[in-house]
Amino acid sequence: MADADLDVVIRQLARQLHTGLMTRAKERRDRFNGLAAKAKGKETGERFKMMAKVVMEQATAAAKRLQMSADNVADSYARSMRLAASTPVAVKVEKKAKEKPEKKAKAKAKKAKAKKAK
């Protein structure tokens, strides 16, 4: 993974999260369906079935949002890297500006030494 682009890593992590989320949601759905089967009253069984259905709907919606967000982030990152790679780097020339202050500093140092010598 050291050589992998980060957009690929982002997508892989999103797939892992999506898989984990859906696995947990299915476990929870199965639990509610089991409770519905064991329920003594018709109303209670229907309520558990409804809860199982709602769990899957909410988990599916959350997984879609997660996947969409990860895709947007990965696409944005890839686009910014392509843009950065295609942009030429401007070289700045500041040697003259740096030399002048150094000369002034040296001249001041010489004057200070001359005053101390007197």
PDB file of C-alpha atoms in Angstrom:
ATOM      1  CA  MET A   1       0.000   0.000   0.000  1.00  0.00           C
ATOM      2  CA  ALA A   2       2.991   2.289   0.271  1.00  0.00           C
ATOM      3  CA  ASP A   3       2.994   2.870  -3.480  1.00  0.00           C
ATOM      4  CA  ALA A   4      -0.803   3.005  -3.850  1.00  0.00           C
ATOM      5  CA  ASP A   5      -2.514   6.273  -4.588  1.00  0.00           C
ATOM      6  CA  LEU A   6      -4.597   7.571  -1.739  1.00  0.00           C
ATOM      7  CA  ASP A   7      -7.776   7.664  -3.832  1.00  0.00           C
ATOM      8  CA  VAL A   8      -7.529   3.876  -4.249  1.00  0.00           C
ATOM      9  CA  VAL A   9      -6.961   3.469  -0.519  1.00  0.00           C
ATOM     10  CA  ILE A  10      -9.986   5.661   0.233  1.00  0.00           C
ATOM     11  CA  ARG A  11     -12.167   3.504  -1.999  1.00  0.00           C
ATOM     12  CA  GLN A  12     -10.874   0.283  -0.411  1.00  0.00           C
ATOM     13  CA  LEU A  13     -11.583   1.556   3.088  1.00  0.00           C
ATOM     14  CA  ALA A  14     -15.075   2.623   2.047  1.00  0.00           C
ATOM     15  CA  ARG A  15     -15.744  -0.868   0.650  1.00  0.00           C
ATOM     16  CA  GLN A  16     -14.591  -2.408   3.922  1.00  0.00           C
ATOM     17  CA  LEU A  17     -16.824  -0.088   5.936  1.00  0.00           C
ATOM     18  CA  HIS A  18     -19.754  -0.760   3.610  1.00  0.00           C
ATOM     19  CA  THR A  19     -19.315  -4.519   3.990  1.00  0.00           C
ATOM     20  CA  GLY A  20     -19.056  -4.276   7.775  1.00  0.00           C
ATOM     21  CA  LEU A  21     -22.090  -2.019   8.032  1.00  0.00           C
ATOM     22  CA  MET A  22     -24.255  -4.271   5.898  1.00  0.00           C
ATOM     23  CA  THR A  23     -23.096  -7.385   7.777  1.00  0.00           C
ATOM     24  CA  ARG A  24     -24.073  -5.839  11.124  1.00  0.00           C
ATOM     25  CA  ALA A  25     -27.396  -4.668   9.713  1.00  0.00           C
ATOM     26  CA  LYS A  26     -28.203  -8.170   8.455  1.00  0.00           C
ATOM     27  CA  GLU A  27     -27.330  -9.624  11.849  1.00  0.00           C
ATOM     28  CA  ARG A  28     -29.650  -7.145  13.524  1.00  0.00           C
ATOM     29  CA  ARG A  29     -32.405  -7.837  10.982  1.00  0.00           C
ATOM     30  CA  ASP A  30     -32.078 -11.567  11.605  1.00  0.00           C
ATOM     31  CA  ARG A  31     -32.286 -10.960  15.356  1.00  0.00           C
ATOM     32  CA  PHE A  32     -35.516  -8.978  14.977  1.00  0.00           C
ATOM     33  CA  ASN A  33     -36.967 -11.611  12.642  1.00  0.00           C
ATOM     34  CA  GLY A  34     -36.093 -14.264  15.213  1.00  0.00           C
ATOM     35  CA  LEU A  35     -37.828 -12.260  17.916  1.00  0.00           C
ATOM     36  CA  ALA A  36     -40.840 -11.863  15.614  1.00  0.00           C
ATOM     37  CA  ALA A  37     -41.011 -15.638  15.148  1.00  0.00           C
ATOM     38  CA  LYS A  38     -40.854 -16.193  18.910  1.00  0.00           C
ATOM     39  CA  ALA A  39     -43.375 -13.462  19.718  1.00  0.00           C
ATOM     40  CA  LYS A  40     -46.558 -14.657  21.389  1.00  0.00           C
ATOM     41  CA  GLY A  41     -48.828 -11.912  20.102  1.00  0.00           C
ATOM     42  CA  LYS A  42     -49.579 -10.935  16.517  1.00  0.00           C
ATOM     43  CA  GLU A  43     -48.966  -7.237  17.219  1.00  0.00           C
ATOM     44  CA  THR A  44     -45.585  -7.908  18.792  1.00  0.00           C
ATOM     45  CA  GLY A  45     -44.523 -10.093  15.875  1.00  0.00           C
ATOM     46  CA  GLU A  46     -45.569  -7.432  13.369  1.00  0.00           C
ATOM     47  CA  ARG A  47     -43.673  -4.771  15.329  1.00  0.00           C
ATOM     48  CA  PHE A  48     -40.476  -6.843  15.268  1.00  0.00           C
ATOM     49  CA  LYS A  49     -40.882  -7.490  11.536  1.00  0.00           C
ATOM     50  CA  MET A  50     -41.351  -3.776  10.949  1.00  0.00           C
ATOM     51  CA  MET A  51     -38.229  -3.041  13.007  1.00  0.00           C
ATOM     52  CA  ALA A  52     -36.266  -5.559  10.932  1.00  0.00           C
ATOM     53  CA  LYS A  53     -37.433  -3.869   7.732  1.00  0.00           C
ATOM     54  CA  VAL A  54     -36.581  -0.393   9.036  1.00  0.00           C
ATOM     55  CA  VAL A  55     -33.113  -1.541  10.139  1.00  0.00           C
ATOM     56  CA  MET A  56     -32.314  -2.689   6.608  1.00  0.00           C
ATOM     57  CA  GLU A  57     -33.708   0.479   5.020  1.00  0.00           C
ATOM     58  CA  GLN A  58     -31.699   2.729   7.339  1.00  0.00           C
ATOM     59  CA  ALA A  59     -28.519   0.680   6.942  1.00  0.00           C
ATOM     60  CA  THR A  60     -28.859   0.680   3.159  1.00  0.00           C
ATOM     61  CA  ALA A  61     -29.328   4.454   3.129  1.00  0.00           C
ATOM     62  CA  ALA A  62     -26.327   4.966   5.416  1.00  0.00           C
ATOM     63  CA  ALA A  63     -24.192   2.660   3.285  1.00  0.00           C
ATOM     64  CA  LYS A  64     -25.136   4.568   0.129  1.00  0.00           C
ATOM     65  CA  ARG A  65     -24.241   7.894   1.767  1.00  0.00           C
ATOM     66  CA  LEU A  66     -20.955   6.444   2.991  1.00  0.00           C
ATOM     67  CA  GLN A  67     -20.086   5.130  -0.460  1.00  0.00           C
ATOM     68  CA  MET A  68     -21.056   8.388  -2.154  1.00  0.00           C
ATOM     69  CA  SER A  69     -18.967  10.451   0.270  1.00  0.00           C
ATOM     70  CA  ALA A  70     -15.951   8.195  -0.184  1.00  0.00           C
ATOM     71  CA  ASP A  71     -16.267   8.358  -3.975  1.00  0.00           C
ATOM     72  CA  ASN A  72     -16.485  12.155  -3.855  1.00  0.00           C
ATOM     73  CA  VAL A  73     -13.420  12.412  -1.622  1.00  0.00           C
ATOM     74  CA  ALA A  74     -11.416   9.980  -3.741  1.00  0.00           C
ATOM     75  CA  ASP A  75     -12.362  11.764  -6.971  1.00  0.00           C
ATOM     76  CA  SER A  76     -11.506  15.143  -5.467  1.00  0.00           C
ATOM     77  CA  TYR A  77      -8.133  13.896  -4.263  1.00  0.00           C
ATOM     78  CA  ALA A  78      -7.299  12.335  -7.626  1.00  0.00           C
ATOM     79  CA  ARG A  79      -8.315  15.512  -9.460  1.00  0.00           C
ATOM     80  CA  SER A  80      -6.203  17.718  -7.190  1.00  0.00           C
ATOM     81  CA  MET A  81      -3.176  15.443  -7.640  1.00  0.00           C
ATOM     82  CA  ARG A  82      -3.556  15.531 -11.440  1.00  0.00           C
ATOM     83  CA  LEU A  83      -3.833  19.317 -11.296  1.00  0.00           C
ATOM     84  CA  ALA A  84      -0.781  19.619  -9.051  1.00  0.00           C
ATOM     85  CA  ALA A  85       1.233  17.330 -11.326  1.00  0.00           C
ATOM     86  CA  SER A  86       0.356  19.330 -14.434  1.00  0.00           C
ATOM     87  CA  THR A  87       1.037  22.767 -12.935  1.00  0.00           C
ATOM     88  CA  PRO A  88       4.563  24.041 -13.723  1.00  0.00           C
ATOM     89  CA  VAL A  89       6.678  25.147 -10.780  1.00  0.00           C
ATOM     90  CA  ALA A  90       7.861  28.755 -10.914  1.00  0.00           C
ATOM     91  CA  VAL A  91      11.507  29.270  -9.940  1.00  0.00           C
ATOM     92  CA  LYS A  92      12.135  32.431  -7.942  1.00  0.00           C
ATOM     93  CA  VAL A  93      15.327  34.440  -8.311  1.00  0.00           C
ATOM     94  CA  GLU A  94      16.119  36.246  -5.064  1.00  0.00           C
ATOM     95  CA  LYS A  95      19.892  36.040  -4.924  1.00  0.00           C
ATOM     96  CA  LYS A  96      20.423  39.759  -5.481  1.00  0.00           C
ATOM     97  CA  ALA A  97      17.994  40.698  -2.748  1.00  0.00           C
ATOM     98  CA  LYS A  98      19.762  38.396  -0.286  1.00  0.00           C
ATOM     99  CA  GLU A  99      23.243  39.679  -1.146  1.00  0.00           C
ATOM    100  CA  LYS A 100      22.464  43.329  -0.494  1.00  0.00           C
ATOM    101  CA  PRO A 101      21.385  42.934   3.131  1.00  0.00           C
ATOM    102  CA  GLU A 102      24.449  40.796   3.790  1.00  0.00           C
ATOM    103  CA  LYS A 103      26.737  43.492   2.406  1.00  0.00           C
ATOM    104  CA  LYS A 104      25.025  46.112   4.566  1.00  0.00           C
ATOM    105  CA  ALA A 105      25.388  43.897   7.609  1.00  0.00           C
ATOM    106  CA  LYS A 106      29.090  43.393   6.893  1.00  0.00           C
ATOM    107  CA  ALA A 107      29.605  47.128   6.453  1.00  0.00           C
ATOM    108  CA  LYS A 108      27.861  47.813   9.795  1.00  0.00           C
ATOM    109  CA  ALA A 109      29.992  45.174  11.489  1.00  0.00           C
ATOM    110  CA  LYS A 110      33.159  46.774  10.105  1.00  0.00           C
ATOM    111  CA  LYS A 111      32.072  50.199  11.372  1.00  0.00           C
ATOM    112  CA  ALA A 112      31.317  48.766  14.818  1.00  0.00           C
ATOM    113  CA  LYS A 113      34.753  47.151  14.967  1.00  0.00           C
ATOM    114  CA  ALA A 114      36.391  50.377  13.873  1.00  0.00           C
ATOM    115  CA  LYS A 115      34.603  52.327  16.649  1.00  0.00           C
ATOM    116  CA  LYS A 116      35.652  49.755  19.268  1.00  0.00           C
ATOM    117  CA  ALA A 117      39.276  49.939  18.082  1.00  0.00           C
ATOM    118  CA  LYS A 118      39.393  53.710  18.628  1.00  0.00           C
TER     119      LYS A 118
END
